[in-house]
């Protein structure tokens, strides 16, 4: 019989979640959307994505190796890295799979609804300085970043590894970060050192970093294969890179336990939220209170930083009845959130407009 998406065990349209999806959802928390209130997400509210297990790392014996196509290979301790120039940057990070569980059929994987988004203040040293010191050879095309976490995905035993081109790693905002929101990285966020690549979806910011290798050939490892805009297994698709423009709303009014239905009092309501877009600026945020038929501009706050989201607000007079609220952002390159879902085989880069259903009394 022909293998279809439905019977592959990789996809389902079943509203029931598999036990292992529920386990992943507990391990990898999302940021509750009311967390959009904070321009810098409190560390304990920052979303998490850990493919395998959190490795135990002893900072005293931990080292970072830089080698491969370099004239001066290096081995650095955490103290060596902390003695280097220091930068602190607020960075908005979103998981490429944010919204995956809303797709139909949904890829059976980390079952994100919409909460895989956060902003932290990362402190570390610009990677560029270290790479200049190590002397990248002329034939270097990519840098490979390896984490200490190891596991199995798509039948491959692997350490988590991602590569970036030389142009990308030499950008001044790329950091080797050892602090998050003013404190040493917590184990789940990559202690003692992680890569932070502003503008890119989160998979690029390799945690528990132990090795940087300069390569003369592009890296083709599994974590490069999964992050593609593919329509099926054999579709090479474009690489998933920068975060697409997106906006989300703090769900207004009162939540009902356990259904999460929402009740809003009739009268004036200030709707608020935040919007972000990879490396471009968010230039417009629009609101619809009728499921996307009519749109009005929201007010924009100053961005939290050059690599971070910006707040928006919208005053609405809620009339009794049921309403579908929608928010849609546009970026400086003309990118705008689509109304329809962006289905892809790996469930990545779904930046379609989200809908918040409310009852007004
Ligand atoms: N070593 C390692 N780095 C990793 C991951 C991982 O599983 N292992 N997950 C990546 C993904 S997919 C995301 S979205 C971000 C999440 O970072 P956070 O957990 O600090 O929010 O880390 C990235 N870095
Ligand atoms: Mo991710």
mmCIF file of C-alpha atoms and ligand atoms in Angstrom:
data_model
loop_
_atom_site.group_PDB
_atom_site.id
_atom_site.type_symbol
_atom_site.label_atom_id
_atom_site.label_comp_id
_atom_site.label_asym_id
_atom_site.label_seq_id
_atom_site.Cartn_x
_atom_site.Cartn_y
_atom_site.Cartn_z
ATOM 1 C CA UNK A 1 0.000 0.000 0.000
ATOM 2 C CA UNK A 2 1.179 3.481 -0.737
ATOM 3 C CA UNK A 3 2.585 5.331 2.249
ATOM 4 C CA UNK A 4 0.506 8.474 2.847
ATOM 5 C CA UNK A 5 1.217 11.296 5.253
ATOM 6 C CA UNK A 6 -1.643 10.039 7.442
ATOM 7 C CA UNK A 7 -0.373 6.504 7.993
ATOM 8 C CA UNK A 8 3.324 7.337 8.118
ATOM 9 C CA UNK A 9 3.405 7.966 11.913
ATOM 10 C CA UNK A 10 5.251 11.156 11.002
ATOM 11 C CA UNK A 11 2.037 13.149 10.455
ATOM 12 C CA UNK A 12 -1.508 13.143 11.724
ATOM 13 C CA UNK A 13 -4.769 15.094 11.505
ATOM 14 C CA UNK A 14 -5.850 13.484 14.776
ATOM 15 C CA UNK A 15 -6.694 16.110 17.418
ATOM 16 C CA UNK A 16 -5.388 13.679 20.070
ATOM 17 C CA UNK A 17 -1.743 14.156 20.873
ATOM 18 C CA UNK A 18 0.583 11.152 21.072
ATOM 19 C CA UNK A 19 2.040 10.492 24.553
ATOM 20 C CA UNK A 20 5.535 11.324 23.269
ATOM 21 C CA UNK A 21 4.288 14.660 21.923
ATOM 22 C CA UNK A 22 2.928 15.442 25.400
ATOM 23 C CA UNK A 23 6.273 14.447 26.957
ATOM 24 C CA UNK A 24 8.068 16.815 24.571
ATOM 25 C CA UNK A 25 5.621 19.587 25.400
ATOM 26 C CA UNK A 26 6.441 19.256 29.122
ATOM 27 C CA UNK A 27 10.196 19.131 28.540
ATOM 28 C CA UNK A 28 10.209 22.047 26.130
ATOM 29 C CA UNK A 29 8.049 24.694 27.716
ATOM 30 C CA UNK A 30 6.685 27.593 25.739
ATOM 31 C CA UNK A 31 6.375 31.171 26.942
ATOM 32 C CA UNK A 32 2.786 31.703 28.140
ATOM 33 C CA UNK A 33 1.517 34.441 25.810
ATOM 34 C CA UNK A 34 0.859 36.792 28.734
ATOM 35 C CA UNK A 35 4.691 36.794 28.900
ATOM 36 C CA UNK A 36 4.536 39.155 25.892
ATOM 37 C CA UNK A 37 3.981 41.787 28.588
ATOM 38 C CA UNK A 38 7.750 41.814 29.359
ATOM 39 C CA UNK A 39 10.155 43.387 26.866
ATOM 40 C CA UNK A 40 12.823 41.037 28.291
ATOM 41 C CA UNK A 41 11.341 37.623 29.044
ATOM 42 C CA UNK A 42 12.068 36.494 32.620
ATOM 43 C CA UNK A 43 14.491 33.552 32.342
ATOM 44 C CA UNK A 44 12.047 31.073 33.859
ATOM 45 C CA UNK A 45 9.466 32.005 31.204
ATOM 46 C CA UNK A 46 11.804 31.820 28.194
ATOM 47 C CA UNK A 47 10.784 28.997 25.857
ATOM 48 C CA UNK A 48 13.013 25.921 25.593
ATOM 49 C CA UNK A 49 13.895 23.519 22.827
ATOM 50 C CA UNK A 50 16.104 20.564 23.672
ATOM 51 C CA UNK A 51 16.216 17.816 21.058
ATOM 52 C CA UNK A 52 17.904 15.148 23.181
ATOM 53 C CA UNK A 53 18.863 15.392 26.899
ATOM 54 C CA UNK A 54 20.342 18.346 28.780
ATOM 55 C CA UNK A 55 24.025 17.422 29.137
ATOM 56 C CA UNK A 56 25.679 17.775 32.556
ATOM 57 C CA UNK A 57 28.680 20.087 32.182
ATOM 58 C CA UNK A 58 31.370 20.803 34.789
ATOM 59 C CA UNK A 59 32.560 24.356 34.030
ATOM 60 C CA UNK A 60 36.009 23.652 35.540
ATOM 61 C CA UNK A 61 36.874 20.961 33.016
ATOM 62 C CA UNK A 62 34.862 22.400 30.104
ATOM 63 C CA UNK A 63 36.841 23.778 27.141
ATOM 64 C CA UNK A 64 36.044 25.328 23.790
ATOM 65 C CA UNK A 65 38.116 24.095 20.848
ATOM 66 C CA UNK A 66 38.548 26.194 17.707
ATOM 67 C CA UNK A 67 40.308 24.345 14.905
ATOM 68 C CA UNK A 68 40.029 23.047 11.333
ATOM 69 C CA UNK A 69 40.951 25.503 8.557
ATOM 70 C CA UNK A 70 42.641 28.038 10.880
ATOM 71 C CA UNK A 71 46.278 29.088 11.179
ATOM 72 C CA UNK A 72 46.140 29.147 14.987
ATOM 73 C CA UNK A 73 43.976 26.457 16.600
ATOM 74 C CA UNK A 74 42.857 27.381 20.112
ATOM 75 C CA UNK A 75 41.610 25.754 23.275
ATOM 76 C CA UNK A 76 39.873 28.173 25.635
ATOM 77 C CA UNK A 77 38.543 27.871 29.171
ATOM 78 C CA UNK A 78 35.445 29.731 30.339
ATOM 79 C CA UNK A 79 37.729 32.210 32.151
ATOM 80 C CA UNK A 80 39.667 32.863 28.902
ATOM 81 C CA UNK A 81 36.393 33.669 27.155
ATOM 82 C CA UNK A 82 35.137 35.906 29.972
ATOM 83 C CA UNK A 83 38.377 37.957 29.841
ATOM 84 C CA UNK A 84 37.638 38.921 26.232
ATOM 85 C CA UNK A 85 35.588 41.996 25.148
ATOM 86 C CA UNK A 86 32.040 41.815 26.497
ATOM 87 C CA UNK A 87 28.775 42.753 24.793
ATOM 88 C CA UNK A 88 25.175 42.555 26.085
ATOM 89 C CA UNK A 89 22.387 42.366 23.502
ATOM 90 C CA UNK A 90 18.620 41.865 23.772
ATOM 91 C CA UNK A 91 17.760 39.212 21.185
ATOM 92 C CA UNK A 92 14.355 37.880 20.157
ATOM 93 C CA UNK A 93 14.510 34.155 19.466
ATOM 94 C CA UNK A 94 11.780 32.035 17.928
ATOM 95 C CA UNK A 95 11.801 28.309 17.259
ATOM 96 C CA UNK A 96 11.410 27.583 13.545
ATOM 97 C CA UNK A 97 8.708 25.064 14.511
ATOM 98 C CA UNK A 98 6.528 27.608 16.322
ATOM 99 C CA UNK A 99 2.909 26.928 15.289
ATOM 100 C CA UNK A 100 3.674 23.402 14.037
ATOM 101 C CA UNK A 101 0.913 21.689 16.012
ATOM 102 C CA UNK A 102 -1.672 23.966 14.392
ATOM 103 C CA UNK A 103 -0.839 22.590 10.946
ATOM 104 C CA UNK A 104 -3.115 20.094 9.300
ATOM 105 C CA UNK A 105 -1.844 17.433 8.919
ATOM 106 C CA UNK A 106 0.595 18.136 11.721
ATOM 107 C CA UNK A 107 4.135 16.798 11.708
ATOM 108 C CA UNK A 108 4.549 14.642 14.841
ATOM 109 C CA UNK A 109 7.371 16.461 16.571
ATOM 110 C CA UNK A 110 7.724 19.135 19.241
ATOM 111 C CA UNK A 111 4.025 20.184 19.305
ATOM 112 C CA UNK A 112 4.299 23.956 19.480
ATOM 113 C CA UNK A 113 1.134 26.008 19.419
ATOM 114 C CA UNK A 114 2.347 29.650 19.409
ATOM 115 C CA UNK A 115 4.525 30.016 22.505
ATOM 116 C CA UNK A 116 8.021 29.284 21.117
ATOM 117 C CA UNK A 117 9.058 32.933 21.220
ATOM 118 C CA UNK A 118 11.006 34.956 23.801
ATOM 119 C CA UNK A 119 13.543 37.736 24.218
ATOM 120 C CA UNK A 120 16.577 37.585 26.510
ATOM 121 C CA UNK A 121 19.547 39.804 27.214
ATOM 122 C CA UNK A 122 22.581 37.750 26.253
ATOM 123 C CA UNK A 123 26.061 38.653 27.475
ATOM 124 C CA UNK A 124 29.147 37.251 25.846
ATOM 125 C CA UNK A 125 32.020 37.975 23.524
ATOM 126 C CA UNK A 126 31.669 38.672 19.793
ATOM 127 C CA UNK A 127 32.684 35.528 17.915
ATOM 128 C CA UNK A 128 34.324 37.624 15.235
ATOM 129 C CA UNK A 129 37.255 38.661 17.460
ATOM 130 C CA UNK A 130 38.091 35.048 18.278
ATOM 131 C CA UNK A 131 37.883 33.982 14.650
ATOM 132 C CA UNK A 132 40.145 36.831 13.568
ATOM 133 C CA UNK A 133 42.666 35.706 16.149
ATOM 134 C CA UNK A 134 42.461 32.106 15.017
ATOM 135 C CA UNK A 135 43.196 33.146 11.405
ATOM 136 C CA UNK A 136 40.587 31.569 9.145
ATOM 137 C CA UNK A 137 42.323 30.149 6.059
ATOM 138 C CA UNK A 138 41.201 31.425 2.645
ATOM 139 C CA UNK A 139 39.490 28.165 1.722
ATOM 140 C CA UNK A 140 37.112 28.297 4.731
ATOM 141 C CA UNK A 141 33.475 28.320 3.586
ATOM 142 C CA UNK A 142 31.603 27.482 6.780
ATOM 143 C CA UNK A 143 32.061 27.221 10.518
ATOM 144 C CA UNK A 144 30.640 24.142 12.222
ATOM 145 C CA UNK A 145 29.286 24.485 15.780
ATOM 146 C CA UNK A 146 29.007 21.345 17.914
ATOM 147 C CA UNK A 147 27.096 21.010 21.172
ATOM 148 C CA UNK A 148 27.855 18.480 23.921
ATOM 149 C CA UNK A 149 24.362 16.987 23.740
ATOM 150 C CA UNK A 150 24.112 13.702 21.904
ATOM 151 C CA UNK A 151 21.148 11.619 20.782
ATOM 152 C CA UNK A 152 19.411 9.949 17.881
ATOM 153 C CA UNK A 153 17.237 11.619 15.267
ATOM 154 C CA UNK A 154 16.172 10.159 11.899
ATOM 155 C CA UNK A 155 18.154 7.003 12.844
ATOM 156 C CA UNK A 156 21.383 8.980 13.152
ATOM 157 C CA UNK A 157 23.429 9.016 16.355
ATOM 158 C CA UNK A 158 24.693 12.573 16.554
ATOM 159 C CA UNK A 159 25.847 15.501 18.634
ATOM 160 C CA UNK A 160 23.719 18.566 17.893
ATOM 161 C CA UNK A 161 25.581 20.362 15.083
ATOM 162 C CA UNK A 162 24.822 23.323 12.857
ATOM 163 C CA UNK A 163 26.976 25.301 10.443
ATOM 164 C CA UNK A 164 26.985 28.907 9.222
ATOM 165 C CA UNK A 165 28.749 30.564 6.304
ATOM 166 C CA UNK A 166 31.778 32.778 6.958
ATOM 167 C CA UNK A 167 29.815 35.976 6.077
ATOM 168 C CA UNK A 168 27.206 35.126 8.691
ATOM 169 C CA UNK A 169 29.599 34.250 11.521
ATOM 170 C CA UNK A 170 31.646 37.407 11.000
ATOM 171 C CA UNK A 171 28.652 39.674 11.630
ATOM 172 C CA UNK A 172 29.298 41.814 14.692
ATOM 173 C CA UNK A 173 26.114 40.768 16.539
ATOM 174 C CA UNK A 174 27.008 37.040 16.644
ATOM 175 C CA UNK A 175 27.941 36.188 20.232
ATOM 176 C CA UNK A 176 29.415 33.401 22.296
ATOM 177 C CA UNK A 177 27.152 33.947 25.300
ATOM 178 C CA UNK A 178 27.815 32.864 28.887
ATOM 179 C CA UNK A 179 25.116 34.960 30.592
ATOM 180 C CA UNK A 180 21.382 35.267 30.086
ATOM 181 C CA UNK A 181 19.500 38.146 31.761
ATOM 182 C CA UNK A 182 22.538 38.939 33.923
ATOM 183 C CA UNK A 183 23.130 35.448 35.338
ATOM 184 C CA UNK A 184 25.232 32.463 34.169
ATOM 185 C CA UNK A 185 23.358 30.378 31.577
ATOM 186 C CA UNK A 186 21.032 27.862 33.209
ATOM 187 C CA UNK A 187 21.695 24.209 32.262
ATOM 188 C CA UNK A 188 18.674 24.040 29.954
ATOM 189 C CA UNK A 189 19.782 27.152 28.031
ATOM 190 C CA UNK A 190 23.275 25.848 27.194
ATOM 191 C CA UNK A 191 25.551 26.215 30.255
ATOM 192 C CA UNK A 192 28.346 27.208 30.182
ATOM 193 C CA UNK A 193 28.463 28.690 26.661
ATOM 194 C CA UNK A 194 26.185 28.952 23.661
ATOM 195 C CA UNK A 195 26.142 30.577 20.276
ATOM 196 C CA UNK A 196 23.592 33.403 19.815
ATOM 197 C CA UNK A 197 22.830 34.370 16.213
ATOM 198 C CA UNK A 198 20.395 37.322 16.210
ATOM 199 C CA UNK A 199 17.788 37.368 13.442
ATOM 200 C CA UNK A 200 17.923 33.640 12.741
ATOM 201 C CA UNK A 201 15.430 31.072 13.964
ATOM 202 C CA UNK A 202 16.604 29.453 17.209
ATOM 203 C CA UNK A 203 18.117 26.224 15.800
ATOM 204 C CA UNK A 204 21.206 28.190 14.759
ATOM 205 C CA UNK A 205 22.062 29.260 18.307
ATOM 206 C CA UNK A 206 23.858 26.062 19.362
ATOM 207 C CA UNK A 207 23.789 25.391 23.113
ATOM 208 C CA UNK A 208 26.440 23.601 25.246
ATOM 209 C CA UNK A 209 28.993 24.672 22.663
ATOM 210 C CA UNK A 210 32.250 22.703 22.789
ATOM 211 C CA UNK A 211 33.785 22.896 19.339
ATOM 212 C CA UNK A 212 34.007 25.369 16.442
ATOM 213 C CA UNK A 213 35.568 23.937 13.304
ATOM 214 C CA UNK A 214 36.433 25.882 10.152
ATOM 215 C CA UNK A 215 35.417 23.812 7.120
ATOM 216 C CA UNK A 216 36.488 23.938 3.460
ATOM 217 C CA UNK A 217 33.225 22.179 2.423
ATOM 218 C CA UNK A 218 29.609 22.923 3.404
ATOM 219 C CA UNK A 219 28.387 20.746 6.291
ATOM 220 C CA UNK A 220 25.581 18.320 5.387
ATOM 221 C CA UNK A 221 24.664 16.910 8.814
ATOM 222 C CA UNK A 222 21.138 15.974 9.897
ATOM 223 C CA UNK A 223 20.321 19.270 11.648
ATOM 224 C CA UNK A 224 20.974 21.024 8.322
ATOM 225 C CA UNK A 225 18.566 18.675 6.509
ATOM 226 C CA UNK A 226 15.565 19.099 8.841
ATOM 227 C CA UNK A 227 15.467 22.885 8.656
ATOM 228 C CA UNK A 228 14.181 23.266 5.108
ATOM 229 C CA UNK A 229 11.028 24.579 3.491
ATOM 230 C CA UNK A 230 10.306 21.180 1.946
ATOM 231 C CA UNK A 231 6.948 19.801 0.813
ATOM 232 C CA UNK A 232 8.041 16.160 1.092
ATOM 233 C CA UNK A 233 10.992 14.041 2.146
ATOM 234 C CA UNK A 234 12.719 14.291 -1.232
ATOM 235 C CA UNK A 235 12.171 17.999 -1.766
ATOM 236 C CA UNK A 236 15.484 19.781 -1.104
ATOM 237 C CA UNK A 237 13.561 23.019 -0.323
ATOM 238 C CA UNK A 238 15.158 26.286 0.705
ATOM 239 C CA UNK A 239 17.117 26.461 3.944
ATOM 240 C CA UNK A 240 15.304 27.922 6.948
ATOM 241 C CA UNK A 241 17.305 30.968 8.014
ATOM 242 C CA UNK A 242 16.008 34.325 9.269
ATOM 243 C CA UNK A 243 12.815 34.605 11.316
ATOM 244 C CA UNK A 244 9.849 35.619 9.158
ATOM 245 C CA UNK A 245 7.758 38.603 10.218
ATOM 246 C CA UNK A 246 5.241 37.708 12.924
ATOM 247 C CA UNK A 247 3.121 39.295 15.644
ATOM 248 C CA UNK A 248 1.270 37.860 18.601
ATOM 249 C CA UNK A 249 -1.262 39.221 21.052
ATOM 250 C CA UNK A 250 -1.626 38.882 24.796
ATOM 251 C CA UNK A 251 -4.988 37.089 24.871
ATOM 252 C CA UNK A 252 -7.318 39.700 26.447
ATOM 253 C CA UNK A 253 -9.817 39.291 29.286
ATOM 254 C CA UNK A 254 -10.221 36.302 31.565
ATOM 255 C CA UNK A 255 -9.104 32.735 30.854
ATOM 256 C CA UNK A 256 -11.346 29.789 31.735
ATOM 257 C CA UNK A 257 -9.772 26.730 33.376
ATOM 258 C CA UNK A 258 -9.286 24.182 31.887
ATOM 259 C CA UNK A 259 -10.660 25.058 28.447
ATOM 260 C CA UNK A 260 -8.688 28.294 28.007
ATOM 261 C CA UNK A 261 -11.797 29.975 26.562
ATOM 262 C CA UNK A 262 -11.733 33.763 27.019
ATOM 263 C CA UNK A 263 -14.271 36.191 28.395
ATOM 264 C CA UNK A 264 -13.961 39.971 27.925
ATOM 265 C CA UNK A 265 -16.128 42.718 29.490
ATOM 266 C CA UNK A 266 -17.955 44.923 26.971
ATOM 267 C CA UNK A 267 -16.467 48.420 26.608
ATOM 268 C CA UNK A 268 -12.975 49.788 25.991
ATOM 269 C CA UNK A 269 -10.192 47.170 25.849
ATOM 270 C CA UNK A 270 -6.527 47.863 25.083
ATOM 271 C CA UNK A 271 -5.143 44.991 23.014
ATOM 272 C CA UNK A 272 -1.340 44.646 23.224
ATOM 273 C CA UNK A 273 1.384 42.348 22.014
ATOM 274 C CA UNK A 274 4.722 42.265 20.215
ATOM 275 C CA UNK A 275 6.005 41.831 16.670
ATOM 276 C CA UNK A 276 9.397 40.834 15.234
ATOM 277 C CA UNK A 277 11.058 40.053 11.902
ATOM 278 C CA UNK A 278 14.493 38.430 11.404
ATOM 279 C CA UNK A 279 16.892 41.126 10.339
ATOM 280 C CA UNK A 280 14.356 43.666 9.052
ATOM 281 C CA UNK A 281 12.338 46.188 11.022
ATOM 282 C CA UNK A 282 8.653 45.751 11.800
ATOM 283 C CA UNK A 283 7.068 48.780 10.101
ATOM 284 C CA UNK A 284 3.373 48.107 10.590
ATOM 285 C CA UNK A 285 1.046 46.110 12.817
ATOM 286 C CA UNK A 286 -2.663 45.829 11.960
ATOM 287 C CA UNK A 287 -5.592 44.525 13.961
ATOM 288 C CA UNK A 288 -8.781 42.878 12.842
ATOM 289 C CA UNK A 289 -11.652 42.241 15.250
ATOM 290 C CA UNK A 290 -13.746 40.398 12.656
ATOM 291 C CA UNK A 291 -11.591 37.420 11.708
ATOM 292 C CA UNK A 292 -9.508 39.220 9.093
ATOM 293 C CA UNK A 293 -12.139 41.079 7.027
ATOM 294 C CA UNK A 294 -11.240 44.633 8.091
ATOM 295 C CA UNK A 295 -7.906 45.907 9.378
ATOM 296 C CA UNK A 296 -6.795 48.976 11.345
ATOM 297 C CA UNK A 297 -3.312 50.135 12.290
ATOM 298 C CA UNK A 298 -2.013 49.561 15.812
ATOM 299 C CA UNK A 299 0.359 51.962 17.613
ATOM 300 C CA UNK A 300 3.987 50.851 17.640
ATOM 301 C CA UNK A 301 6.452 51.164 20.550
ATOM 302 C CA UNK A 302 10.183 51.596 20.060
ATOM 303 C CA UNK A 303 11.909 48.233 19.448
ATOM 304 C CA UNK A 304 13.506 46.649 22.543
ATOM 305 C CA UNK A 305 16.775 46.637 20.552
ATOM 306 C CA UNK A 306 18.126 46.331 17.015
ATOM 307 C CA UNK A 307 17.733 42.536 17.223
ATOM 308 C CA UNK A 308 14.567 42.400 19.302
ATOM 309 C CA UNK A 309 10.812 42.673 19.004
ATOM 310 C CA UNK A 310 8.684 45.823 19.350
ATOM 311 C CA UNK A 311 5.481 46.254 21.294
ATOM 312 C CA UNK A 312 2.180 47.358 19.771
ATOM 313 C CA UNK A 313 -1.181 48.418 21.185
ATOM 314 C CA UNK A 314 -4.681 48.971 19.879
ATOM 315 C CA UNK A 315 -7.729 50.505 21.549
ATOM 316 C CA UNK A 316 -10.906 48.644 20.885
ATOM 317 C CA UNK A 317 -14.460 49.051 22.092
ATOM 318 C CA UNK A 318 -15.711 45.513 22.606
ATOM 319 C CA UNK A 319 -19.380 44.927 21.730
ATOM 320 C CA UNK A 320 -21.268 41.935 23.192
ATOM 321 C CA UNK A 321 -21.036 38.760 21.124
ATOM 322 C CA UNK A 322 -18.263 36.491 19.905
ATOM 323 C CA UNK A 323 -15.284 37.878 18.023
ATOM 324 C CA UNK A 324 -12.185 36.582 16.273
ATOM 325 C CA UNK A 325 -9.238 38.885 16.868
ATOM 326 C CA UNK A 326 -6.322 38.805 14.415
ATOM 327 C CA UNK A 327 -3.007 40.663 14.363
ATOM 328 C CA UNK A 328 -0.791 40.995 11.298
ATOM 329 C CA UNK A 329 2.673 42.556 10.979
ATOM 330 C CA UNK A 330 4.586 43.876 7.954
ATOM 331 C CA UNK A 331 8.361 44.262 7.753
ATOM 332 C CA UNK A 332 10.581 46.831 6.025
ATOM 333 C CA UNK A 333 11.226 44.434 3.115
ATOM 334 C CA UNK A 334 7.487 44.147 2.400
ATOM 335 C CA UNK A 335 7.102 40.780 4.139
ATOM 336 C CA UNK A 336 3.597 40.402 5.546
ATOM 337 C CA UNK A 337 2.007 37.585 7.492
ATOM 338 C CA UNK A 338 -0.300 35.438 5.335
ATOM 339 C CA UNK A 339 -3.803 34.457 6.494
ATOM 340 C CA UNK A 340 -3.425 30.815 5.442
ATOM 341 C CA UNK A 341 -1.105 28.293 7.115
ATOM 342 C CA UNK A 342 2.315 27.780 5.512
ATOM 343 C CA UNK A 343 2.378 23.990 5.494
ATOM 344 C CA UNK A 344 5.772 22.338 5.200
ATOM 345 C CA UNK A 345 7.047 18.811 5.756
ATOM 346 C CA UNK A 346 9.061 19.766 8.843
ATOM 347 C CA UNK A 347 6.451 22.257 10.056
ATOM 348 C CA UNK A 348 8.820 25.238 10.031
ATOM 349 C CA UNK A 349 8.430 28.974 9.388
ATOM 350 C CA UNK A 350 4.630 29.083 9.906
ATOM 351 C CA UNK A 351 4.112 32.806 10.350
ATOM 352 C CA UNK A 352 0.453 32.920 9.369
ATOM 353 C CA UNK A 353 -1.898 35.288 11.207
ATOM 354 C CA UNK A 354 -3.137 33.735 14.453
ATOM 355 C CA UNK A 355 -6.755 33.929 15.610
ATOM 356 C CA UNK A 356 -7.884 34.671 19.154
ATOM 357 C CA UNK A 357 -11.514 33.719 19.794
ATOM 358 C CA UNK A 358 -13.249 35.677 22.559
ATOM 359 C CA UNK A 359 -16.734 36.131 24.027
ATOM 360 C CA UNK A 360 -17.729 39.652 25.084
ATOM 361 C CA UNK A 361 -20.360 40.095 27.818
HETATM 362 N N1 LIG B 1 23.102 21.888 21.389
HETATM 363 C C1 LIG B 1 21.833 22.238 21.093
HETATM 364 N N2 LIG B 1 21.593 23.494 20.725
HETATM 365 C C2 LIG B 1 20.341 23.880 20.413
HETATM 366 C C3 LIG B 1 19.265 22.955 20.439
HETATM 367 C C4 LIG B 1 19.545 21.631 20.848
HETATM 368 O O1 LIG B 1 18.658 20.752 20.937
HETATM 369 N N3 LIG B 1 20.848 21.300 21.162
HETATM 370 N N4 LIG B 1 18.011 23.365 20.053
HETATM 371 C C5 LIG B 1 17.981 24.533 19.161
HETATM 372 C C6 LIG B 1 16.643 25.042 18.898
HETATM 373 S S1 LIG B 1 15.740 24.175 17.749
HETATM 374 C C7 LIG B 1 16.185 26.207 19.448
HETATM 375 S S2 LIG B 1 14.685 26.827 18.992
HETATM 376 C C8 LIG B 1 17.000 26.946 20.452
HETATM 377 C C9 LIG B 1 16.212 27.167 21.738
HETATM 378 O O2 LIG B 1 16.984 27.849 22.688
HETATM 379 P P1 LIG B 1 16.434 27.938 24.185
HETATM 380 O O3 LIG B 1 16.078 26.547 24.633
HETATM 381 O O4 LIG B 1 17.520 28.556 24.991
HETATM 382 O O5 LIG B 1 15.214 28.820 24.103
HETATM 383 O O6 LIG B 1 18.192 26.256 20.777
HETATM 384 C C10 LIG B 1 18.843 25.661 19.679
HETATM 385 N N5 LIG B 1 20.132 25.168 20.083
HETATM 386 MO MO1 LIG B 2 13.825 25.342 17.365
#
